[in-house]
Structures are given as C-alpha cells and as structure tokens.
C-alpha cells in the first residue's frame, strides 16, 4: 500500500485537521495519537516548495473552520464563550466548563420532563414542556448552539462525573472497594444526547448535519451503560463522519472481545487508512498473530516509518507470536528512538520479565521512575521488577499504585492477582483477577489465573470453567489446554482430559511449525512435530494406563522417554533458543514452568522427573510382560539418572534374577 | 536524601566483603578493620588508640573524617592504595580489587544483588544450618557474627535497603554512580576496554549493540541527569543517619567541652545540610547552642523556641521542663537573672509534677549555685522558706543524688558543700572530708569530666591554707592530665589562676603567654572570650600599676569597669575592684579609694559572701588608714581581720593582717612587739610565694627595726645591730619588690636603704644607694611611660 505524494499530503492535511479538531474538543489523547502519526510521515520533496509559496498562509491553524455554514456561523457567535469554556476545561474545572453552555437550570429542564415525552416533533416539544419546567429555565428544549460547544459542554459534564467517581472510590481492594461506584452524570448526558439525536433524525434514520463528535460521546455513554450494541452503532456512525478520531476507534476496540466480532464489524466500517490501523490494532489486542497481520503492519510502517505507535504494534506482534527475542529487540529500538515515551512500556517489562533480563528491567524501571513515577505504566514496570526479585509485597504496592492512578488498568489487576497468588492470598487474588476480567473480558491471563487460583483451592469445577474461557481466548496456547486437561484429570474425566492434552500437544506444534498447521491426528504425525512436552505425554500415558488401555499408554510412555534426546527425534527441529515458551501467566507459580522453560532451551530435554517415571513405568511394564532384558536395560539406565535409584536397583536385581532363572544371562 | 544508606556505606560494605573473602593481606587487616570500625561506631579515634591524647585540634577529626568519607571516595584510596594484593598480578594494589568490586555493581539490578548477597558474609542462623544439615565447623572462611558491630551494620544496611521505595533506591544508585565516577580513569588504565558508559551495563551493552550514540546519550541524560556530564556535583550523597550523627557529635562536643564548632567543620556541615530535604529538628538545637555560645542571645532564644516547637508534638509535654531549664540557663547568661530565677522555679515545679528526678535535681543544684552567686535575688525566696536554707537544700540534694544514683550530681553537691564550708569559714577538716569523699566518688565512678571542679576546689583549699606550691601542683596536674575530657570553662579558669599566680611572682610575660596560648577556636565562645579578655586585662593592669604606669592603667581600668557587675563572675569583679582601689591609692585619691571600699563592704554585707573577701576588704581599709597617716584607726579592723582569718584558717590573709597589726604597733611605738610578730609570721608567709606580701612584711620589719634602733642608745652595738637588721630587711623587701617590678616601692626601699646607711654612718654606701635611687627613678619613669 504505497501512497503517492498527493495522497501523502492529503493524509498530512487530514491528520493536521484531526489534531486541531481533537484539541479543540479537549480530546487530548486522540490529538496526541494523530500528532504522533503526523510526525511519523517522512518529509517529501513536495513540502519544500510549498513552504516557499508566497501565497500560503504560514499561520498554523489553531482553530479549524467549520465546513457547514450554519455551524460556522454559530461557532463565530459563541467564540468568546467557547474560549472561556475551553480554558475552564484545560484547568480541569469541568462543572464550570459545562455551565458555560449548559447551566444547571437548563440541563434539569431538559432532563426532567423526559419521562412523559413520547417522541414528538422538536417544535411542539419545546412548547408543551414550557409550563412544567422550574423557574429560570425559559425552555426545556435544547438551547441553540454549535455542535462543538455542545460536545464540549457534555463532555465536560461526563468528565466531571468520571472525576467524581474516582474521588468517591475507596482505596484499591479496600473493604469498601466493591467497584460499584458509577458515573452519576451519565444519565443527564445521555438524555441530552438522546434528545439531540431525536431532534435531528430524519425519517430514514439519517442524522442531518451531524459531524460525528456527538455520536462518539453518545457511544461512550452508552458503552458505560453497557448498552454495547447501540454504542457500537453510534461509534460506527461517528467514524463514518469523522474517521480521524482515534479515541472512537479505541472505544470500538474495547467493545470487541472476539475476532469473529471484529470480522463482522469490519464490513460496516469505512475503508480508509485509520480503519486499517484499527483493524491491525484490534487484532493485536485480541492476541492475534500471523503473516497477514505482519504484512499489514509492514505496509503501514512503509507509510509511517518512524511511528512509535506502529513500532509498538510490531513489537507486540512478535510478542504474540512468542518470538520474545525479536519483541525485545523491537522494544529496545523503540526505547532508543523515543526515550521519553512511557506508553506500552509495561508490555516491554512483561517481555523482560519472561526473559529474565534483570539488569535491563531494572534500567527500564529506573528510566520510567525518572520520567514520571506517577504513571500507571511506570508503576507496572517497577512492580514487575520487584516481582522478579521475589519481593511480592512491594510489587503489590506498586500495582496498587498503578490502579489508584488508573482503575481501568487491566494488566495491573492481572499482575496484582499473580502477586497475590505468590503471597498465598487466594481471596485477594480471585478478586483482582475478577476485576481484571470485568475491565476487559479478553484477558486470557486473568481467566487462567482465576482457574489456577481455584485449582489451588481444589475447586476444580470452577477452575475448569475459567480454564476453558482462557483456552477459548487462546486456542493455540498449549498451556491453556494442559491446564484444562489436568483439571479434567483431577475430576476423573480421563477421556476428555486426554483430548485436551492432545490438543495441547498440537498447540505446541502449531507455534513451532509456523501457522501451516496440519490438523491431522496427533499420533499420525508425531514424528515430525518434533519436541513435545514430556510432562504432558506422561500425563496422557498415565491416564491411558488408568483407563486400562495399556497399548496407548506404552506408546505415550515411549514418546515421553524419547523426548530426552530431542535432537535424535527431530534433528532439524529448529528448536533453538529463539523459540521461547510463552510465560505471561503467573510467574513461577507452578514450579514446573521454570523447569519447563529451561528444558526447552536445550535441544533435548535430558533426563527429567517425568521421563524417569515413564521409564520406570516402561521397565515395570516390560517386567510384567516378561521382557526382562528390556526391563533390565531400562532399570540400569534408571540407576544412572538419579531419580528413585533404590527402586531402580531393586528392579535391576529382580530382572537379573528372573533372567538368571530363565538362563538368559550367565550366572555372575 | 536517604535515611541511612549512602554510597560511602556501600563502599564500607564492599570493604567488609573483601575482608570476608580473605583478600586483605595480613599487614592491612588492622588498618582496614579499624577504618571500618571507626566509621561505624560513634567512637573517637583516641579511644581506639589511647596513646595519643585528645588535644583540642583532634576533637573534631572524627566529624571531619565522616564528612570527607561521605563526600568523596578518596578516603578509601588513601587507605587501600598502600597495600598489595594477596593473589593476582604483582603490582596490583588492594585498591584495584576494591574498585573492581565496586565496578562490578554495574546496574541497578546488581545493586539489589549486592545487598542481597551481603547475608552470605554473616554466620548462618542455627536453624538454617540444621536445615542444610551442616555444622558450624564445616563452613569455611571468615563469617561475621550476626550481633557483632559489622554484623549489625550489614543487617541494618540490608534492612534499610529493603525499606527503600523504588525511586529512593534509584536515587541511591545514581549517587553511587557519581560517587564512583572519579575512579573511572584509574579503572580505564587497568582495563582499557571500559567505555564511557561503563557505569551502566545496559547503556554500555546498548551502545555496543543496537542503539546509536545519540540515543544512548539521551537515555543516559534522562536516567542519570547531568550529574555525570558536569563535574560539579550539585548534591552530596548524605543520609539522615549521617546528618544526625554529625549533629549529635557536634552537640555533644559543645556540651562537654563548651566550645563552638570550628569554622571549616561548620561550613562543610552546612553544605551537607543544604542537600538534605529533611532537616532534623536537632539542627535547631545545634544552632541554638551555637548562637548561645557566640553570645547572640536573641537568635539563641529564637532557635530554642523553634526547637521545642518542633519537638513538642513528637515527645508530648514530657520534656517541657527541659525547655524551661534551657531557657532559664540562657536567661541567666543573658543577665536577665530575675526571669531566669522564675523560669527555674517553674522548672522545679514542673519537674516535680512530672516526677523527673534528674531534672529536678539539676534544677535545684543550679538554683543553689545561682543563689550563691546572686544572694540578693534569692533572699526573698529563702525567707519564704520555699527551698530552705542552702545547707538544707544541699543535704536534700545529696540524699536524692545518692538515691537516684546520679553520681555527677552527688559529687558536685559534695563540692558545693565544701565550698560553702570555706565561705562560711567553717572547719577546714570537714571541708577536706567533703573533698575527699567527692574525689573518691569521681575515681570509683570514673567521672572524668568532674576533675575540673574537683581540682579547682583543691587548688582553692591549698591557696587558703597559704600553700601556693601545692596549689600550683594541682593546677599543673589538671592542665597536663585532665584537659581532654573536661569543659573548656575549667581549662580557662585554671589557666587564669595559674597566670594570676605567675603575676603574683612578677612573671607577667609568662602569664600573658600562657593565657594567650589558649585554643583560639574555644575562645569563639562569647562567655569564655569575655572571661579571657578580663583576665588578660587584669594581668596587664597589675603590671601597669606596679610599673606606676598610671595613665595606661587608667585606660584599662575604665574598660574593665565598664562591664556591668552582673555580667562578671563575682571573683573577677572583686579582683577588678581591689585593683581599682589600688589604682586610686597610687593616684593618691584616698578619699575615693575609701568610699569605694565602703561601697564594696556594703555590697558584701547583704548576703552570705565568701568570708575571705570580707577580711580582704577590712585589710584594705586598714591599709588606707595607714596610708592616710592614721594607722591607729585601723587597729580594730586589723584585729578583727586577724582573728577572723585565724578562725577560718585564711592563712595568707592572716599574714597580711599581722603585717597590718605590726605597722599599727610600730606607729604606737611598740616596735619590739611588732618585730616579734613579724619575725614569727615571715617564714610562713614566704610559703605563699606572694612577692608583694612578703615585700610589705619585710618593709614593716625594717620599720620596726628602725624604731628599735631609734630606741637604743646611739652608737651602741644594739643600735648598729638593729640598723643592720633593718638594712637587711629593706634589702629583702627591695628584692621582693624588684621581682614584681613595683618601681614605686623599689624606690621607696632604695631611699630607705640610703637613709639607713646614712644613719649608720656609711656615707659612701649611702651615696651609692642615692645614685642607685636616681637611676631607679629614671628606669621607673621609662617603664611608666612605655
């Protein structure tokens, strides 16, 4: 997707317009995003003559003209009031800002009579309600003002509600902190917007003259009220009218919890570059990965080569693809390009945590704390560092701080849950995971953590439910399936457990073999799939053993033992250090994780507890089936392994005596 | 500013680790260990090395060392660069290994790691040993016991590090990097591979890998600020612990030695305080002390109130009495005696209320001393019998001090009792008993800082008994042995006493030299310097008076008399007043001298003053009568003085009184009795080593002998004998007066000598003496004008 110079300058103009419009409406984050993207467009030769153009106006546009003449006239009339309101907003005096355009008397006049107002026409509504409104409110209908001013006023009202909500909230995870505090301004704002849209909607559902911002605000309010269908509808309408409002796209992302939803919605979206970026970003949020996505990202990077946002996306893509080394390198480069940028460094700290790059994580924490120690990202980075040092109380303290700064900080809730698991405080852990899930239902780590916590509490039914949720969100993550399988096994549902574990083995193979996944039977292509987790294999084998299916059991046991020499099984496996195991679930909470990771780093697994046990099983099996020579060989190997040496020696002795009896071995 | 940890402490930890790893060569073990110890413990180096006595200069070295250790790494270098390494390349020094250890800590994480691994240097707790199935003997190498000074230091460091918030640990790390940075050049010489970002592993690795130079620079300036690029470090890595140590150290020094903080120490300390965000309240107290000592009373009041305002909340009202006590003391110093008294009385009642025995005892003791110094103020109080008479309160205090085990108070009460006994002219034996008891207390309880008071008392005792030599010995003992641990006040007073003694013997230059040799820094204290100036003035005044240099004397006199009586110690005031009388007598203004003496007697009359002063004044009065040519009017005075002095065993005064009596007897024509009296008195009076007194006695003896000679028939052997005796007595008197350079008296004696020779008929000698007289007058005139 290469753009010519004309397109580029158009894009630049659109982005410039977006920055000005967003900041006019005090949508700071959207303005920042657009400006960052604008800066990432490389300068073209076309720009230079334009600067020398004597006719060009060098004055930067602080306020953009409104194309709609009616709106432009209104805006010109209200200009000084608008300036007043905006400066109030900038000083975070939200109520005062709202009162500039919508004094409380007018607002209450609009809200109250709404119950007995069946959708009448705008004109007669204004007349009929005039008598019922309290004194001082001349009319219950909306005062005439430009959309920009209305947006600013309502948005200020909304923000004031948010602010009050934060102030009313109790200490994070405190006794009173039930997460039930709501934004009290949602209702009035939604009433006003509802009225506004009712007034403007024509017969065929079109909103006349709307410029997209009010739709965005209404969508936000609706989303807060959990009216997600309608919210999405308004968001889509908004981006059709004004596509450059990134905040709107972000709100849409947070409403999408499955990739299917994304695909369904993308049909209704306008086809432009922001929509394209949205698609990539949302896919990443949904933990997607793959060459298609990488390709799209590359194309975008072609247009915006130095965009920090896209570079972050790129790094996250590598992260989701379990290519931690590449992800680390990308983030490291990003850090050197934008050293003051704190956004998404929490993801970087997760990566460093998993890779155990302690000095670098410490450096990152140092950097973040120097730049701004009161940003949720900084707190998460520091918390992660403390977690890596096994100082879990301190880690919890910093995650808590992150949440105090931003209650919707998803990863902080999840990570705090992990820390509580470490501290053996299961109730707190469950609560924080639950909060994480409430904030964002797509967080498989929180689901997984919940399952794990319930497993610790030996409530396997609950556990299974949550594991299944996690596995649903990440169908190609072996760990989820292993968890499901183990859980089923504990519940005694061996058949299902075997199925889940086989799925886990497949998932492993999926990541290793790229995405050209062959959905054939696991036993069918077990050779070329290469490395498999001996733990899982052993588990499957024991279950077959329990089910009495000794043949299958033996096959899996042998497979398990074979994992010791991974390079023999699959010499071209490419399982070098670059493929690291994903580990963003609770750190080291199950000791197997650490071991497992270390083992996968090597070519073969070497002798592990499970392979030894598998060998022992095989030896006994050989013994029972009278194959004493094999039993002797396996048991002798066992004596060298160091696990259960005594038992192995006893087996050797028994095997030898049996062989002696049968004369297979000359007497010693 | 951290609470405890500083880069210097990290350095100390590294040093301990070197020692534990047995990398310190045998020769260096003692210096290294004593370096660490002296940095860890609040001990003065003199305690560790008792051979060198603590001179005033060395008192502050501990503080200075602490400051310099905190501010730069050079202290470690000067310690370690001298020793070779145990293993490794020849030519390497211990300093190199130490640096290697410090530079191994090359990232924030390594710093965490460094603190984490410090516990390996400690002996494992027995539980852990049991768990590991080991016995203590199996563990190799040096292990530091957990409760040893080093062990507690290591554990404290670990604890403090764990307590740090993240940003504080970052702060510590940055401080550490800039503390270590000066040694970069040294490290680069040893291992040239070290790059410019070698202080941080991540930056260094990043520079070598994928980051470009510009990005690394930006990152470094974000994370480490400007501290690495600019040479002048804006802030010093100091911890509250260090500041508090320095504060306590300074306050302790000021309180025990009574002198002010040397200027350079103060300047450096101010620099440290500048960088600390938290200023400990104790620093207000330090400022208070400093202002007080410098005589800046308004500032002192201000700081005292500030200190107590800040501490009130944390300590409740429990320490209110101490605030009052300090206030009372400073008010007394300020000369606001009435307020001081009231405040102290309030202190007493508050202390009683709060049942704070030490404070109460101290306050009562102070009140007692105050009452001795200012009897007029205390009189109203005593009539109300609020405190009872002095004796009773002393007895009460003694009992209380014994009860509560406040040995210093007990000893000082005993000394007070002895002093009271002296002043009231009571039995010398019982006073000596008190002295001995106090001395025993001091020795058994090792109350070194009370030696000053004890020996001062002993000196006074010997002086009263007329044994100047023993008194001199006591002062010598004090100056040589006990100066190190007593307050500067004592030193000053003893020195002044010795100087006065020298003056009595005419060694003015020596006396002045002695006074001027006192520690200059200590004299920055206002009170001490006032005292010092007065004594220098007194010595010079005495010399001028004796040289008959009356104009210069007048100038000095007027200066000395300017200060109000209340500002001075009573004894100084008395000395100055008697010198004034002397001056007036030499001026010939007997009327004024007489009224001055009368005034002084009046002033003494009102209270219980030292009886010696009383006797002294009576003698002065008698002397005045003598001068005025009416010696008989002084007879009763002289008799009373003699009997009082005898009763109170004021031996030198007794001799003076006898001299006065003898001159009266001579004037009555009772030459024989006078001569007998003087012959009896003279040998013992010589023991007092006061040249003026012996000169006067000898001249009286000469007068008496002349009288006897006059009574004897002319040209008889008796007459010649008496004449010879008179001549030799005059000769002695002349010698004595020469010793103190009293020119007027010298001339008088010379004239007498010439007269005697003339009477004896030795014309040639008489002429010689007359010529000598003329030359004496000339030299005297020369002395008087210089």
CSV table of C-alpha atoms in Angstrom, one decimal, chain B residues 246-409:
chain,number,residue,atom,x,y,z
B,246,UNK,CA,27.2,14.8,62.9
B,247,UNK,CA,24.6,16.8,64.8
B,248,UNK,CA,24.8,14.7,67.9
B,249,UNK,CA,28.5,14.7,67.7
B,250,UNK,CA,28.6,18.5,67.5
B,251,UNK,CA,26.1,19.0,70.3
B,252,UNK,CA,28.0,16.5,72.4
B,253,UNK,CA,31.2,18.4,71.8
B,254,UNK,CA,29.7,21.7,72.5
B,255,UNK,CA,28.1,20.5,75.7
B,256,UNK,CA,31.0,18.7,77.2
B,257,UNK,CA,33.8,21.0,76.1
B,258,UNK,CA,31.8,24.1,76.0
B,259,UNK,CA,33.3,25.4,72.8
B,260,UNK,CA,32.0,26.2,69.4
B,261,UNK,CA,32.2,24.3,66.2
B,262,UNK,CA,35.3,25.2,64.2
B,263,UNK,CA,34.5,27.3,61.2
B,264,UNK,CA,35.6,24.8,58.5
B,265,UNK,CA,33.7,22.0,60.0
B,266,UNK,CA,30.7,24.2,60.2
B,267,UNK,CA,30.9,25.3,56.6
B,268,UNK,CA,31.2,21.7,55.4
B,269,UNK,CA,28.3,20.7,57.6
B,270,UNK,CA,26.2,23.4,56.2
B,271,UNK,CA,26.9,22.1,52.7
B,272,UNK,CA,25.7,18.7,53.7
B,273,UNK,CA,22.5,20.1,55.2
B,274,UNK,CA,21.8,22.1,52.1
B,275,UNK,CA,21.3,18.9,50.2
B,276,UNK,CA,19.1,17.2,52.7
B,277,UNK,CA,15.4,17.5,52.2
B,278,UNK,CA,14.7,16.7,55.8
B,279,UNK,CA,16.4,18.9,58.3
B,280,UNK,CA,16.4,17.2,61.6
B,281,UNK,CA,15.0,19.2,64.4
B,282,UNK,CA,18.2,18.6,66.3
B,283,UNK,CA,19.9,21.0,64.0
B,284,UNK,CA,17.8,23.8,65.5
B,285,UNK,CA,19.2,22.8,68.9
B,286,UNK,CA,22.7,23.0,67.4
B,287,UNK,CA,22.0,26.4,66.1
B,288,UNK,CA,20.7,27.4,69.5
B,289,UNK,CA,23.8,26.2,71.2
B,290,UNK,CA,26.0,27.9,68.6
B,291,UNK,CA,24.1,31.2,68.9
B,292,UNK,CA,24.2,30.9,72.7
B,293,UNK,CA,27.9,30.3,72.8
B,294,UNK,CA,28.5,33.2,70.4
B,295,UNK,CA,26.6,35.5,72.7
B,296,UNK,CA,23.9,36.1,70.2
B,297,UNK,CA,21.1,35.8,72.7
B,298,UNK,CA,18.1,36.8,70.6
B,299,UNK,CA,18.9,34.3,68.0
B,300,UNK,CA,19.5,31.7,70.7
B,301,UNK,CA,16.1,32.4,72.1
B,302,UNK,CA,14.6,32.1,68.7
B,303,UNK,CA,16.2,28.8,67.9
B,304,UNK,CA,15.4,27.3,71.3
B,305,UNK,CA,11.8,28.1,70.9
B,306,UNK,CA,11.9,26.7,67.4
B,307,UNK,CA,13.5,23.5,68.5
B,308,UNK,CA,11.0,22.9,71.2
B,309,UNK,CA,8.1,23.8,68.9
B,310,UNK,CA,9.2,21.2,66.5
B,311,UNK,CA,9.9,18.5,69.1
B,312,UNK,CA,6.8,19.2,71.3
B,313,UNK,CA,4.5,17.2,69.1
B,314,UNK,CA,6.6,14.2,69.0
B,315,UNK,CA,7.6,14.0,72.6
B,316,UNK,CA,4.4,15.4,74.1
B,317,UNK,CA,4.9,17.7,77.1
B,318,UNK,CA,7.2,15.2,78.7
B,319,UNK,CA,10.2,17.3,78.1
B,320,UNK,CA,8.7,20.7,78.9
B,321,UNK,CA,10.8,21.1,82.0
B,322,UNK,CA,14.0,20.7,79.9
B,323,UNK,CA,12.8,23.5,77.7
B,324,UNK,CA,12.3,25.6,80.7
B,325,UNK,CA,15.6,24.7,82.1
B,326,UNK,CA,17.5,25.6,79.0
B,327,UNK,CA,15.5,28.8,78.9
B,328,UNK,CA,16.5,29.6,82.5
B,329,UNK,CA,20.1,29.0,81.8
B,330,UNK,CA,20.2,31.1,78.8
B,331,UNK,CA,18.3,33.9,80.6
B,332,UNK,CA,20.9,33.8,83.4
B,333,UNK,CA,23.6,34.0,80.8
B,334,UNK,CA,21.9,36.9,79.2
B,335,UNK,CA,22.0,38.7,82.5
B,336,UNK,CA,18.2,38.5,83.0
B,337,UNK,CA,18.6,37.0,86.4
B,338,UNK,CA,15.1,37.6,87.7
B,339,UNK,CA,13.5,35.9,84.7
B,340,UNK,CA,16.0,33.1,85.0
B,341,UNK,CA,15.1,32.6,88.6
B,342,UNK,CA,11.4,32.5,87.9
B,343,UNK,CA,11.8,30.2,85.0
B,344,UNK,CA,13.9,27.9,87.0
B,345,UNK,CA,11.4,27.8,89.8
B,346,UNK,CA,8.8,26.8,87.3
B,347,UNK,CA,11.2,24.2,86.1
B,348,UNK,CA,11.4,22.8,89.6
B,349,UNK,CA,7.6,22.7,90.0
B,350,UNK,CA,7.1,21.1,86.5
B,351,UNK,CA,9.8,18.6,87.2
B,352,UNK,CA,8.1,17.7,90.5
B,353,UNK,CA,4.8,17.4,88.7
B,354,UNK,CA,6.3,15.1,86.1
B,355,UNK,CA,8.4,13.3,88.7
B,356,UNK,CA,11.5,13.8,86.6
B,357,UNK,CA,14.2,13.3,89.3
B,358,UNK,CA,17.3,14.1,87.2
B,359,UNK,CA,15.8,17.3,86.0
B,360,UNK,CA,14.6,18.3,89.5
B,361,UNK,CA,18.0,17.6,91.0
B,362,UNK,CA,19.8,19.5,88.3
B,363,UNK,CA,17.5,22.5,88.7
B,364,UNK,CA,17.8,22.6,92.4
B,365,UNK,CA,21.6,22.4,92.2
B,366,UNK,CA,21.6,25.1,89.7
B,367,UNK,CA,19.3,27.2,91.9
B,368,UNK,CA,21.7,26.7,94.8
B,369,UNK,CA,24.7,27.8,92.7
B,370,UNK,CA,22.7,30.7,91.4
B,371,UNK,CA,21.8,31.7,94.9
B,372,UNK,CA,25.5,31.7,95.9
B,373,UNK,CA,26.3,34.0,93.0
B,374,UNK,CA,23.3,36.3,93.4
B,375,UNK,CA,22.3,36.3,97.0
B,376,UNK,CA,20.2,39.4,96.6
B,377,UNK,CA,17.7,37.7,94.3
B,378,UNK,CA,17.4,34.5,96.2
B,379,UNK,CA,16.9,36.2,99.6
B,380,UNK,CA,13.2,36.8,99.2
B,381,UNK,CA,12.9,33.3,98.2
B,382,UNK,CA,14.6,31.9,101.2
B,383,UNK,CA,12.7,33.9,103.6
B,384,UNK,CA,9.6,32.2,102.2
B,385,UNK,CA,11.4,29.0,103.0
B,386,UNK,CA,10.4,27.6,99.7
B,387,UNK,CA,13.7,25.9,99.3
B,388,UNK,CA,15.0,26.2,102.8
B,389,UNK,CA,18.4,27.4,103.5
B,390,UNK,CA,21.4,26.5,101.4
B,391,UNK,CA,22.6,23.8,103.7
B,392,UNK,CA,19.3,22.0,103.8
B,393,UNK,CA,18.8,22.0,100.1
B,394,UNK,CA,22.3,20.7,99.7
B,395,UNK,CA,21.6,17.9,102.2
B,396,UNK,CA,18.4,17.1,100.3
B,397,UNK,CA,20.2,17.1,97.0
B,398,UNK,CA,22.9,14.8,98.4
B,399,UNK,CA,20.4,12.3,99.6
B,400,UNK,CA,18.5,12.4,96.4
B,401,UNK,CA,21.5,12.1,94.3
B,402,UNK,CA,22.6,9.1,96.2
B,403,UNK,CA,19.1,7.6,96.0
B,404,UNK,CA,18.8,8.0,92.2
B,405,UNK,CA,22.5,7.2,91.5
B,406,UNK,CA,23.3,10.5,89.9
B,407,UNK,CA,26.9,10.4,90.6
B,408,UNK,CA,27.9,13.7,88.9
B,409,UNK,CA,25.3,15.5,91.0
